[in-house]
Amino acid sequence: MPKIRLRILLDPDGHIGPGKVELLELIERLGSISAAGRALGMSYRRAWELVEEMNRIFGRPVAEAQAGGRQGGGAKLTDLGRFVVTRFRAAEATAERAIAAEVAALQDEVERGG
Amino acid sequence: MPKIRLRILLDPDGHIGPGKVELLELIERLGSISAAGRALGMSYRRAWELVEEMNRIFGRPVAEAQAGGRQGGGAKLTDLGRFVVTRFRAAEATAERAIAAEVAALQDEVERGG
């Protein structure tokens, strides 16, 4: 099955794509930036850089530290972070439906040549 | 103005995105793979690799050598190459319209935080 990969280039700069959104989803699920990064095979530092980049793009945090507990220092998404995930996944699904015919036409040419 | 960047991942492998499509458009306009690559700041070798990759994905050529003339060795798109350009650009435009509201909602969050 062919798929699409969507990236939204925001103004004045910075983009949101499937990599950053998947990181946010994993932070929400795992309650930790380092665990989320690890699940994606990236270093803690890289995961933090991506979060910081989103914070910069939107001018405020997409994730925040969660106080204490035994393990200390978890993280969760802010309302903004959840909004970014929801809107991006909606955009992806809508785009995929909207261009299904074009994608199928290109895939047909692959099958024909195969 | 925010923009989208679309990539179509074909099955079983290989993708079509704005870089390859722009190369095809320039081959058509400039009549030469090396001139098209140069216009995009890529080496002749890199431009050829991208063309060969598309030929492999579709199982037949997207561009073909054009016989002779004084300068020899130009190139033009095949019907398949033109089809790929047309379908991809249509998909891009359709996707952009379809998700305009989601993109605007994300851009609004950028403005709000700015």
Short mmCIF file of C-alpha atoms in Angstrom, two decimals:
data_model
loop_
_atom_site.label_atom_id
_atom_site.label_comp_id
_atom_site.label_asym_id
_atom_site.label_seq_id
_atom_site.Cartn_x
_atom_site.Cartn_y
_atom_site.Cartn_z
CA MET A 1 0.00 0.00 0.00
CA PRO A 2 1.40 3.39 -0.91
CA LYS A 3 1.42 6.01 1.84
CA ILE A 4 1.94 9.71 2.13
CA ARG A 5 4.34 11.67 4.24
CA LEU A 6 3.24 15.16 5.11
CA ARG A 7 5.22 18.04 6.50
CA ILE A 8 3.73 21.42 7.37
CA LEU A 9 6.14 24.32 6.91
CA LEU A 10 5.10 27.07 9.27
CA ASP A 11 5.76 30.75 8.86
CA PRO A 12 8.28 32.33 9.48
CA ASP A 13 10.22 29.09 9.92
CA GLY A 14 10.12 25.65 11.46
CA HIS A 15 8.09 22.66 10.42
CA ILE A 16 5.89 19.99 11.92
CA GLY A 17 6.15 16.50 10.49
CA PRO A 18 5.54 12.89 11.45
CA GLY A 19 8.81 12.58 13.40
CA LYS A 20 8.06 15.39 15.83
CA VAL A 21 4.42 14.39 16.16
CA GLU A 22 5.32 10.79 16.92
CA LEU A 23 7.72 12.04 19.59
CA LEU A 24 4.90 14.07 21.19
CA GLU A 25 2.58 11.06 21.08
CA LEU A 26 5.18 8.93 22.83
CA ILE A 27 5.85 11.58 25.48
CA GLU A 28 2.13 11.55 26.22
CA ARG A 29 1.99 7.77 26.32
CA LEU A 30 5.24 7.13 28.21
CA GLY A 31 5.23 10.22 30.45
CA SER A 32 8.87 10.93 29.77
CA ILE A 33 10.90 12.69 27.10
CA SER A 34 13.85 10.35 27.46
CA ALA A 35 11.65 7.24 27.26
CA ALA A 36 9.93 8.66 24.19
CA GLY A 37 13.25 9.40 22.52
CA ARG A 38 14.52 5.94 23.39
CA ALA A 39 11.44 4.35 21.83
CA LEU A 40 12.31 6.19 18.62
CA GLY A 41 15.98 5.24 18.79
CA MET A 42 17.14 8.77 19.49
CA SER A 43 19.34 10.16 22.22
CA TYR A 44 17.86 12.06 25.15
CA ARG A 45 19.61 15.11 23.82
CA ARG A 46 18.07 14.79 20.36
CA ALA A 47 14.60 14.27 21.83
CA TRP A 48 15.03 17.41 23.94
CA GLU A 49 16.26 19.39 20.96
CA LEU A 50 13.13 18.48 19.03
CA VAL A 51 10.89 19.48 21.93
CA GLU A 52 12.80 22.75 22.33
CA GLU A 53 12.46 23.39 18.62
CA MET A 54 8.70 23.01 18.85
CA ASN A 55 8.63 25.27 21.92
CA ARG A 56 10.50 27.87 19.89
CA ILE A 57 8.22 27.51 16.85
CA PHE A 58 5.08 28.01 18.92
CA GLY A 59 6.57 30.51 21.38
CA ARG A 60 5.53 28.39 24.38
CA PRO A 61 5.94 24.80 25.60
CA VAL A 62 4.45 21.73 23.93
CA ALA A 63 5.55 19.59 26.90
CA GLU A 64 6.13 20.32 30.58
CA ALA A 65 7.89 18.70 33.47
CA GLN A 66 5.68 16.70 35.76
CA ALA A 67 6.40 17.08 39.43
CA GLY A 68 8.00 14.35 41.43
CA GLY A 69 6.81 10.89 42.26
CA ARG A 70 9.35 8.22 43.06
CA GLN A 71 11.03 8.41 39.70
CA GLY A 72 10.96 12.24 39.56
CA GLY A 73 11.13 14.20 36.35
CA GLY A 74 8.48 12.83 34.05
CA ALA A 75 6.91 15.00 31.37
CA LYS A 76 3.54 15.43 29.79
CA LEU A 77 2.12 17.38 26.92
CA THR A 78 0.59 20.79 27.38
CA ASP A 79 -2.77 21.61 25.80
CA LEU A 80 -0.77 23.12 22.95
CA GLY A 81 1.21 19.89 22.51
CA ARG A 82 -1.99 17.87 22.35
CA PHE A 83 -3.47 20.36 19.91
CA VAL A 84 -0.46 20.02 17.60
CA VAL A 85 -0.78 16.21 17.62
CA THR A 86 -4.52 16.26 16.96
CA ARG A 87 -4.38 18.82 14.18
CA PHE A 88 -1.43 17.21 12.45
CA ARG A 89 -2.93 13.72 12.50
CA ALA A 90 -6.23 15.14 11.23
CA ALA A 91 -4.39 16.94 8.42
CA GLU A 92 -2.54 13.75 7.49
CA ALA A 93 -5.72 11.67 7.35
CA THR A 94 -7.60 14.32 5.38
CA ALA A 95 -4.77 14.72 2.88
CA GLU A 96 -4.50 10.96 2.44
CA ARG A 97 -8.21 10.68 1.62
CA ALA A 98 -8.18 13.75 -0.63
CA ILE A 99 -5.36 12.49 -2.87
CA ALA A 100 -6.17 8.78 -2.82
CA ALA A 101 -6.93 8.81 -6.56
CA GLU A 102 -3.62 10.48 -7.48
CA VAL A 103 -1.66 8.13 -5.24
CA ALA A 104 -3.44 5.13 -6.77
CA ALA A 105 -2.69 6.41 -10.29
CA LEU A 106 1.03 6.63 -9.47
CA GLN A 107 1.00 3.22 -7.79
CA ASP A 108 -0.69 1.77 -10.92
CA GLU A 109 2.27 2.94 -12.98
CA VAL A 110 4.59 1.15 -10.59
CA GLU A 111 2.62 -2.09 -10.98
CA ARG A 112 2.49 -1.70 -14.74
CA GLY A 113 6.28 -1.38 -14.96
CA GLY A 114 7.01 -4.11 -12.44
CA MET B 1 2.25 31.80 4.50
CA PRO B 2 2.57 28.24 5.74
CA LYS B 3 3.10 25.56 3.10
CA ILE B 4 2.98 21.82 2.89
CA ARG B 5 5.57 19.38 1.71
CA LEU B 6 4.21 16.11 0.39
CA ARG B 7 5.99 12.87 -0.29
CA ILE B 8 4.30 9.80 -1.77
CA LEU B 9 5.80 6.50 -0.59
CA LEU B 10 5.18 3.92 -3.26
CA ASP B 11 4.96 0.21 -2.79
CA PRO B 12 7.19 -1.84 -2.50
CA ASP B 13 9.73 0.96 -2.12
CA GLY B 14 10.83 4.31 -3.46
CA HIS B 15 9.16 7.66 -3.11
CA ILE B 16 8.17 10.64 -5.20
CA GLY B 17 8.55 14.07 -3.65
CA PRO B 18 9.02 17.69 -4.63
CA GLY B 19 12.76 17.32 -5.28
CA LYS B 20 12.42 14.61 -7.92
CA VAL B 21 9.40 16.27 -9.48
CA GLU B 22 11.17 19.62 -9.75
CA LEU B 23 14.09 17.84 -11.43
CA LEU B 24 11.70 16.32 -13.99
CA GLU B 25 10.10 19.72 -14.63
CA LEU B 26 13.52 21.27 -15.24
CA ILE B 27 14.58 18.44 -17.56
CA GLU B 28 11.45 19.16 -19.59
CA ARG B 29 12.08 22.90 -19.60
CA LEU B 30 15.84 22.85 -20.17
CA GLY B 31 16.06 19.75 -22.38
CA SER B 32 19.00 18.37 -20.45
CA ILE B 33 19.56 16.35 -17.30
CA SER B 34 22.84 18.08 -16.52
CA ALA B 35 21.35 21.56 -16.98
CA ALA B 36 18.39 20.59 -14.81
CA GLY B 37 20.70 19.29 -12.09
CA ARG B 38 22.83 22.42 -12.30
CA ALA B 39 19.75 24.61 -11.91
CA LEU B 40 19.04 22.76 -8.66
CA GLY B 41 22.66 23.01 -7.48
CA MET B 42 23.28 19.28 -7.83
CA SER B 43 26.00 17.41 -9.65
CA TYR B 44 25.34 15.71 -12.98
CA ARG B 45 25.89 12.44 -11.23
CA ARG B 46 23.32 13.17 -8.53
CA ALA B 47 20.76 14.28 -11.12
CA TRP B 48 21.34 11.06 -13.06
CA GLU B 49 21.02 8.98 -9.93
CA LEU B 50 17.63 10.52 -9.19
CA VAL B 51 16.44 9.86 -12.75
CA GLU B 52 17.71 6.28 -12.55
CA GLU B 53 15.95 5.83 -9.23
CA MET B 54 12.66 6.91 -10.76
CA ASN B 55 13.27 4.61 -13.75
CA ARG B 56 13.77 1.78 -11.27
CA ILE B 57 10.66 2.64 -9.23
CA PHE B 58 8.43 2.68 -12.33
CA GLY B 59 10.21 -0.13 -14.17
CA ARG B 60 10.73 2.05 -17.25
CA PRO B 61 12.20 5.44 -18.13
CA VAL B 62 10.84 8.79 -17.00
CA ALA B 63 13.31 10.58 -19.31
CA GLU B 64 15.02 9.65 -22.54
CA ALA B 65 17.99 10.81 -24.54
CA GLN B 66 17.15 13.12 -27.39
CA ALA B 67 19.08 12.48 -30.58
CA GLY B 68 21.75 14.82 -31.81
CA GLY B 69 21.55 18.44 -32.79
CA ARG B 70 24.70 20.53 -32.56
CA GLN B 71 25.02 20.13 -28.83
CA GLY B 72 24.23 16.40 -28.88
CA GLY B 73 22.85 14.57 -25.92
CA GLY B 74 19.81 16.44 -24.67
CA ALA B 75 17.03 14.69 -22.80
CA LYS B 76 13.29 14.94 -22.55
CA LEU B 77 10.60 13.40 -20.44
CA THR B 78 8.72 10.33 -21.56
CA ASP B 79 4.93 10.21 -21.32
CA LEU B 80 5.46 8.44 -17.99
CA GLY B 81 7.72 11.25 -16.76
CA ARG B 82 5.10 13.85 -17.67
CA PHE B 83 2.39 11.76 -16.01
CA VAL B 84 4.39 11.61 -12.78
CA VAL B 85 4.82 15.41 -12.77
CA THR B 86 1.16 16.08 -13.50
CA ARG B 87 -0.18 13.65 -10.93
CA PHE B 88 2.20 14.73 -8.21
CA ARG B 89 1.49 18.43 -8.69
CA ALA B 90 -2.25 17.71 -8.72
CA ALA B 91 -1.92 15.70 -5.50
CA GLU B 92 0.04 18.51 -3.87
CA ALA B 93 -2.52 21.16 -4.80
CA THR B 94 -5.44 18.97 -3.72
CA ALA B 95 -3.82 18.13 -0.39
CA GLU B 96 -3.04 21.78 0.24
CA ARG B 97 -6.67 22.79 -0.29
CA ALA B 98 -8.01 19.84 1.70
CA ILE B 99 -6.01 20.63 4.83
CA ALA B 100 -6.03 24.42 4.63
CA ALA B 101 -8.07 24.68 7.85
CA GLU B 102 -5.69 22.44 9.82
CA VAL B 103 -2.66 24.31 8.53
CA ALA B 104 -4.27 27.64 9.42
CA ALA B 105 -5.08 26.36 12.93
CA LEU B 106 -1.43 25.42 13.49
CA GLN B 107 -0.22 28.71 12.05
CA ASP B 108 -2.61 30.57 14.38
CA GLU B 109 -0.85 28.93 17.33
CA VAL B 110 2.47 30.18 15.99
CA GLU B 111 1.13 33.75 15.77
CA ARG B 112 -0.40 33.52 19.23
CA GLY B 113 2.92 32.50 20.76
CA GLY B 114 5.01 34.98 18.74
#
